[in-house]
Amino acid sequence: MEKVLAYDSNNEDPNGENPTLDDVAEVAYEFVGADGRTIGTTKGYGRMLYQRPDGGFVAYFSEEIKLQDGNVIRTGGLVDDSRLTAGEQATINAVGVAGPFRGAVGFRQFRPVVPHKEYQSNIVLYRR
């Protein structure tokens, strides 16, 4: 699970239900394990890229995740903002850049439990 530490956006809608093409956001989250203890933090940046013909919005999101076990993971990819706000899961690329998983590649998935406040998260990395 991840919980918001900071969410700074130029869009004043705290629920993400009124996106615009000008939207940018800086975010920071705390990763919490099943036992409730903090296992890491993340800092990220999102920018709305375009609006689909059906009215939905697509953004690019990237972040750096620092885990307490010494792993540092960078992620990035396109996110269907409309579907994410509606509660669907997003999947983006992930790469281990430091720590025991340095050089590992994989993906990160996240789904809002409470939009812009709390997410269910998974990170899967593969090593050769």
mmCIF file with all atom_site columns, C-alpha atoms in Angstrom:
data_model
loop_
_atom_site.group_PDB
_atom_site.id
_atom_site.type_symbol
_atom_site.label_atom_id
_atom_site.label_alt_id
_atom_site.label_comp_id
_atom_site.label_asym_id
_atom_site.label_entity_id
_atom_site.label_seq_id
_atom_site.pdbx_PDB_ins_code
_atom_site.Cartn_x
_atom_site.Cartn_y
_atom_site.Cartn_z
_atom_site.occupancy
_atom_site.B_iso_or_equiv
_atom_site.pdbx_formal_charge
_atom_site.auth_seq_id
_atom_site.auth_comp_id
_atom_site.auth_asym_id
_atom_site.auth_atom_id
_atom_site.pdbx_PDB_model_num
ATOM 1   C CA . MET A 1 1   ? 0.000   0.000   0.000   1.00 0.00 ? 1   MET A CA 1
ATOM 2   C CA . GLU A 1 2   ? 1.178   3.535   -0.576  1.00 0.00 ? 2   GLU A CA 1
ATOM 3   C CA . LYS A 1 3   ? -0.093  6.652   1.130   1.00 0.00 ? 3   LYS A CA 1
ATOM 4   C CA . VAL A 1 4   ? 0.306   10.292  0.118   1.00 0.00 ? 4   VAL A CA 1
ATOM 5   C CA . LEU A 1 5   ? 2.949   12.403  1.831   1.00 0.00 ? 5   LEU A CA 1
ATOM 6   C CA . ALA A 1 6   ? 2.642   15.341  -0.587  1.00 0.00 ? 6   ALA A CA 1
ATOM 7   C CA . TYR A 1 7   ? 0.546   16.105  -3.660  1.00 0.00 ? 7   TYR A CA 1
ATOM 8   C CA . ASP A 1 8   ? 1.142   19.392  -5.444  1.00 0.00 ? 8   ASP A CA 1
ATOM 9   C CA . SER A 1 9   ? -0.792  20.038  -8.645  1.00 0.00 ? 9   SER A CA 1
ATOM 10  C CA . ASN A 1 10  ? -1.723  23.083  -10.677 1.00 0.00 ? 10  ASN A CA 1
ATOM 11  C CA . ASN A 1 11  ? -5.236  21.590  -10.962 1.00 0.00 ? 11  ASN A CA 1
ATOM 12  C CA . GLU A 1 12  ? -7.291  22.605  -7.945  1.00 0.00 ? 12  GLU A CA 1
ATOM 13  C CA . ASP A 1 13  ? -9.591  19.543  -8.171  1.00 0.00 ? 13  ASP A CA 1
ATOM 14  C CA . PRO A 1 14  ? -8.335  17.263  -5.352  1.00 0.00 ? 14  PRO A CA 1
ATOM 15  C CA . ASN A 1 15  ? -10.153 14.204  -6.751  1.00 0.00 ? 15  ASN A CA 1
ATOM 16  C CA . GLY A 1 16  ? -8.765  14.350  -10.305 1.00 0.00 ? 16  GLY A CA 1
ATOM 17  C CA . GLU A 1 17  ? -12.231 14.335  -11.852 1.00 0.00 ? 17  GLU A CA 1
ATOM 18  C CA . ASN A 1 18  ? -11.706 17.542  -13.886 1.00 0.00 ? 18  ASN A CA 1
ATOM 19  C CA . PRO A 1 19  ? -8.379  17.113  -15.727 1.00 0.00 ? 19  PRO A CA 1
ATOM 20  C CA . THR A 1 20  ? -7.003  19.605  -18.245 1.00 0.00 ? 20  THR A CA 1
ATOM 21  C CA . LEU A 1 21  ? -4.213  19.458  -20.815 1.00 0.00 ? 21  LEU A CA 1
ATOM 22  C CA . ASP A 1 22  ? -2.217  21.872  -18.640 1.00 0.00 ? 22  ASP A CA 1
ATOM 23  C CA . ASP A 1 23  ? -2.112  19.544  -15.603 1.00 0.00 ? 23  ASP A CA 1
ATOM 24  C CA . VAL A 1 24  ? 1.206   18.814  -13.915 1.00 0.00 ? 24  VAL A CA 1
ATOM 25  C CA . ALA A 1 25  ? 1.739   17.303  -10.480 1.00 0.00 ? 25  ALA A CA 1
ATOM 26  C CA . GLU A 1 26  ? 4.582   16.479  -8.115  1.00 0.00 ? 26  GLU A CA 1
ATOM 27  C CA . VAL A 1 27  ? 3.858   13.692  -5.664  1.00 0.00 ? 27  VAL A CA 1
ATOM 28  C CA . ALA A 1 28  ? 5.473   11.902  -2.755  1.00 0.00 ? 28  ALA A CA 1
ATOM 29  C CA . TYR A 1 29  ? 4.188   8.667   -1.265  1.00 0.00 ? 29  TYR A CA 1
ATOM 30  C CA . GLU A 1 30  ? 5.115   6.381   1.601   1.00 0.00 ? 30  GLU A CA 1
ATOM 31  C CA . PHE A 1 31  ? 5.148   2.625   0.954   1.00 0.00 ? 31  PHE A CA 1
ATOM 32  C CA . VAL A 1 32  ? 3.664   0.686   3.855   1.00 0.00 ? 32  VAL A CA 1
ATOM 33  C CA . GLY A 1 33  ? 4.047   -3.076  4.366   1.00 0.00 ? 33  GLY A CA 1
ATOM 34  C CA . ALA A 1 34  ? 1.320   -5.478  5.470   1.00 0.00 ? 34  ALA A CA 1
ATOM 35  C CA . ASP A 1 35  ? 2.404   -4.938  9.087   1.00 0.00 ? 35  ASP A CA 1
ATOM 36  C CA . GLY A 1 36  ? 1.863   -1.162  8.802   1.00 0.00 ? 36  GLY A CA 1
ATOM 37  C CA . ARG A 1 37  ? 5.564   -0.258  8.854   1.00 0.00 ? 37  ARG A CA 1
ATOM 38  C CA . THR A 1 38  ? 7.113   2.115   6.315   1.00 0.00 ? 38  THR A CA 1
ATOM 39  C CA . ILE A 1 39  ? 9.243   0.219   3.774   1.00 0.00 ? 39  ILE A CA 1
ATOM 40  C CA . GLY A 1 40  ? 10.111  3.084   1.435   1.00 0.00 ? 40  GLY A CA 1
ATOM 41  C CA . THR A 1 41  ? 9.192   6.371   -0.177  1.00 0.00 ? 41  THR A CA 1
ATOM 42  C CA . THR A 1 42  ? 8.684   7.668   -3.679  1.00 0.00 ? 42  THR A CA 1
ATOM 43  C CA . LYS A 1 43  ? 8.860   11.031  -5.394  1.00 0.00 ? 43  LYS A CA 1
ATOM 44  C CA . GLY A 1 44  ? 7.280   11.447  -8.787  1.00 0.00 ? 44  GLY A CA 1
ATOM 45  C CA . TYR A 1 45  ? 6.153   13.815  -11.486 1.00 0.00 ? 45  TYR A CA 1
ATOM 46  C CA . GLY A 1 46  ? 3.190   13.636  -13.839 1.00 0.00 ? 46  GLY A CA 1
ATOM 47  C CA . ARG A 1 47  ? 2.229   15.693  -16.871 1.00 0.00 ? 47  ARG A CA 1
ATOM 48  C CA . MET A 1 48  ? -0.934  15.456  -18.930 1.00 0.00 ? 48  MET A CA 1
ATOM 49  C CA . LEU A 1 49  ? 0.043   14.761  -22.544 1.00 0.00 ? 49  LEU A CA 1
ATOM 50  C CA . TYR A 1 50  ? -3.131  14.554  -24.601 1.00 0.00 ? 50  TYR A CA 1
ATOM 51  C CA . GLN A 1 51  ? -6.863  14.044  -24.671 1.00 0.00 ? 51  GLN A CA 1
ATOM 52  C CA . ARG A 1 52  ? -8.260  11.023  -26.515 1.00 0.00 ? 52  ARG A CA 1
ATOM 53  C CA . PRO A 1 53  ? -11.122 11.431  -29.039 1.00 0.00 ? 53  PRO A CA 1
ATOM 54  C CA . ASP A 1 54  ? -13.490 9.877   -26.474 1.00 0.00 ? 54  ASP A CA 1
ATOM 55  C CA . GLY A 1 55  ? -12.633 12.651  -23.998 1.00 0.00 ? 55  GLY A CA 1
ATOM 56  C CA . GLY A 1 56  ? -10.277 10.671  -21.741 1.00 0.00 ? 56  GLY A CA 1
ATOM 57  C CA . PHE A 1 57  ? -6.850  12.006  -20.767 1.00 0.00 ? 57  PHE A CA 1
ATOM 58  C CA . VAL A 1 58  ? -3.435  10.334  -20.975 1.00 0.00 ? 58  VAL A CA 1
ATOM 59  C CA . ALA A 1 59  ? -0.474  11.433  -18.865 1.00 0.00 ? 59  ALA A CA 1
ATOM 60  C CA . TYR A 1 60  ? 3.191   10.525  -18.479 1.00 0.00 ? 60  TYR A CA 1
ATOM 61  C CA . PHE A 1 61  ? 4.254   9.628   -14.942 1.00 0.00 ? 61  PHE A CA 1
ATOM 62  C CA . SER A 1 62  ? 7.783   8.981   -13.669 1.00 0.00 ? 62  SER A CA 1
ATOM 63  C CA . GLU A 1 63  ? 9.188   8.500   -10.207 1.00 0.00 ? 63  GLU A CA 1
ATOM 64  C CA . GLU A 1 64  ? 12.097  7.389   -8.084  1.00 0.00 ? 64  GLU A CA 1
ATOM 65  C CA . ILE A 1 65  ? 11.336  4.857   -5.373  1.00 0.00 ? 65  ILE A CA 1
ATOM 66  C CA . LYS A 1 66  ? 13.727  4.432   -2.453  1.00 0.00 ? 66  LYS A CA 1
ATOM 67  C CA . LEU A 1 67  ? 13.211  1.310   -0.369  1.00 0.00 ? 67  LEU A CA 1
ATOM 68  C CA . GLN A 1 68  ? 14.676  0.857   3.094   1.00 0.00 ? 68  GLN A CA 1
ATOM 69  C CA . ASP A 1 69  ? 16.493  -2.308  1.963   1.00 0.00 ? 69  ASP A CA 1
ATOM 70  C CA . GLY A 1 70  ? 18.778  -0.135  -0.217  1.00 0.00 ? 70  GLY A CA 1
ATOM 71  C CA . ASN A 1 71  ? 17.008  -0.646  -3.537  1.00 0.00 ? 71  ASN A CA 1
ATOM 72  C CA . VAL A 1 72  ? 16.323  2.388   -5.706  1.00 0.00 ? 72  VAL A CA 1
ATOM 73  C CA . ILE A 1 73  ? 13.846  1.919   -8.554  1.00 0.00 ? 73  ILE A CA 1
ATOM 74  C CA . ARG A 1 74  ? 12.991  4.342   -11.336 1.00 0.00 ? 74  ARG A CA 1
ATOM 75  C CA . THR A 1 75  ? 9.696   4.053   -13.152 1.00 0.00 ? 75  THR A CA 1
ATOM 76  C CA . GLY A 1 76  ? 8.013   5.759   -16.064 1.00 0.00 ? 76  GLY A CA 1
ATOM 77  C CA . GLY A 1 77  ? 5.267   5.350   -18.583 1.00 0.00 ? 77  GLY A CA 1
ATOM 78  C CA . LEU A 1 78  ? 1.941   6.425   -19.989 1.00 0.00 ? 78  LEU A CA 1
ATOM 79  C CA . VAL A 1 79  ? -1.035  6.355   -17.659 1.00 0.00 ? 79  VAL A CA 1
ATOM 80  C CA . ASP A 1 80  ? -4.667  6.546   -18.744 1.00 0.00 ? 80  ASP A CA 1
ATOM 81  C CA . ASP A 1 81  ? -5.612  9.209   -16.214 1.00 0.00 ? 81  ASP A CA 1
ATOM 82  C CA . SER A 1 82  ? -9.352  8.809   -16.790 1.00 0.00 ? 82  SER A CA 1
ATOM 83  C CA . ARG A 1 83  ? -9.286  5.072   -16.113 1.00 0.00 ? 83  ARG A CA 1
ATOM 84  C CA . LEU A 1 84  ? -6.939  5.452   -13.142 1.00 0.00 ? 84  LEU A CA 1
ATOM 85  C CA . THR A 1 85  ? -9.229  8.063   -11.561 1.00 0.00 ? 85  THR A CA 1
ATOM 86  C CA . ALA A 1 86  ? -12.142 5.654   -12.153 1.00 0.00 ? 86  ALA A CA 1
ATOM 87  C CA . GLY A 1 87  ? -10.293 3.022   -10.075 1.00 0.00 ? 87  GLY A CA 1
ATOM 88  C CA . GLU A 1 88  ? -8.548  0.934   -12.728 1.00 0.00 ? 88  GLU A CA 1
ATOM 89  C CA . GLN A 1 89  ? -4.960  -0.260  -12.390 1.00 0.00 ? 89  GLN A CA 1
ATOM 90  C CA . ALA A 1 90  ? -2.088  1.399   -14.271 1.00 0.00 ? 90  ALA A CA 1
ATOM 91  C CA . THR A 1 91  ? 1.122   -0.383  -15.278 1.00 0.00 ? 91  THR A CA 1
ATOM 92  C CA . ILE A 1 92  ? 4.425   1.362   -16.079 1.00 0.00 ? 92  ILE A CA 1
ATOM 93  C CA . ASN A 1 93  ? 8.039   0.250   -16.629 1.00 0.00 ? 93  ASN A CA 1
ATOM 94  C CA . ALA A 1 94  ? 10.435  -0.123  -13.684 1.00 0.00 ? 94  ALA A CA 1
ATOM 95  C CA . VAL A 1 95  ? 14.249  -0.431  -13.495 1.00 0.00 ? 95  VAL A CA 1
ATOM 96  C CA . GLY A 1 96  ? 16.438  -1.069  -10.459 1.00 0.00 ? 96  GLY A CA 1
ATOM 97  C CA . VAL A 1 97  ? 19.177  1.606   -10.450 1.00 0.00 ? 97  VAL A CA 1
ATOM 98  C CA . ALA A 1 98  ? 20.852  0.961   -7.076  1.00 0.00 ? 98  ALA A CA 1
ATOM 99  C CA . GLY A 1 99  ? 20.970  -1.681  -4.396  1.00 0.00 ? 99  GLY A CA 1
ATOM 100 C CA . PRO A 1 100 ? 20.583  -5.450  -4.658  1.00 0.00 ? 100 PRO A CA 1
ATOM 101 C CA . PHE A 1 101 ? 18.213  -5.141  -7.637  1.00 0.00 ? 101 PHE A CA 1
ATOM 102 C CA . ARG A 1 102 ? 20.437  -2.777  -9.653  1.00 0.00 ? 102 ARG A CA 1
ATOM 103 C CA . GLY A 1 103 ? 20.037  -3.653  -13.331 1.00 0.00 ? 103 GLY A CA 1
ATOM 104 C CA . ALA A 1 104 ? 16.790  -5.575  -12.816 1.00 0.00 ? 104 ALA A CA 1
ATOM 105 C CA . VAL A 1 105 ? 13.892  -4.614  -15.070 1.00 0.00 ? 105 VAL A CA 1
ATOM 106 C CA . GLY A 1 106 ? 10.170  -5.074  -14.719 1.00 0.00 ? 106 GLY A CA 1
ATOM 107 C CA . PHE A 1 107 ? 7.035   -3.129  -14.020 1.00 0.00 ? 107 PHE A CA 1
ATOM 108 C CA . ARG A 1 108 ? 5.099   -1.248  -11.393 1.00 0.00 ? 108 ARG A CA 1
ATOM 109 C CA . GLN A 1 109 ? 1.345   -1.412  -10.989 1.00 0.00 ? 109 GLN A CA 1
ATOM 110 C CA . PHE A 1 110 ? -0.855  0.882   -8.943  1.00 0.00 ? 110 PHE A CA 1
ATOM 111 C CA . ARG A 1 111 ? -4.581  1.252   -8.416  1.00 0.00 ? 111 ARG A CA 1
ATOM 112 C CA . PRO A 1 112 ? -6.254  4.007   -6.406  1.00 0.00 ? 112 PRO A CA 1
ATOM 113 C CA . VAL A 1 113 ? -8.050  3.016   -3.241  1.00 0.00 ? 113 VAL A CA 1
ATOM 114 C CA . VAL A 1 114 ? -8.655  6.718   -2.509  1.00 0.00 ? 114 VAL A CA 1
ATOM 115 C CA . PRO A 1 115 ? -7.648  8.831   -5.587  1.00 0.00 ? 115 PRO A CA 1
ATOM 116 C CA . HIS A 1 116 ? -4.508  10.938  -5.024  1.00 0.00 ? 116 HIS A CA 1
ATOM 117 C CA . LYS A 1 117 ? -4.333  9.712   -1.402  1.00 0.00 ? 117 LYS A CA 1
ATOM 118 C CA . GLU A 1 118 ? -3.906  5.932   -1.197  1.00 0.00 ? 118 GLU A CA 1
ATOM 119 C CA . TYR A 1 119 ? -2.969  3.241   -3.735  1.00 0.00 ? 119 TYR A CA 1
ATOM 120 C CA . GLN A 1 120 ? -2.627  -0.505  -3.844  1.00 0.00 ? 120 GLN A CA 1
ATOM 121 C CA . SER A 1 121 ? 0.809   -1.133  -5.393  1.00 0.00 ? 121 SER A CA 1
ATOM 122 C CA . ASN A 1 122 ? 2.995   -3.877  -6.822  1.00 0.00 ? 122 ASN A CA 1
ATOM 123 C CA . ILE A 1 123 ? 6.548   -3.748  -8.108  1.00 0.00 ? 123 ILE A CA 1
ATOM 124 C CA . VAL A 1 124 ? 7.909   -6.737  -10.021 1.00 0.00 ? 124 VAL A CA 1
ATOM 125 C CA . LEU A 1 125 ? 11.574  -6.822  -11.072 1.00 0.00 ? 125 LEU A CA 1
ATOM 126 C CA . TYR A 1 126 ? 13.419  -9.554  -12.971 1.00 0.00 ? 126 TYR A CA 1
ATOM 127 C CA . ARG A 1 127 ? 17.143  -10.198 -12.981 1.00 0.00 ? 127 ARG A CA 1
ATOM 128 C CA . ARG A 1 128 ? 19.095  -12.128 -15.570 1.00 0.00 ? 128 ARG A CA 1
#
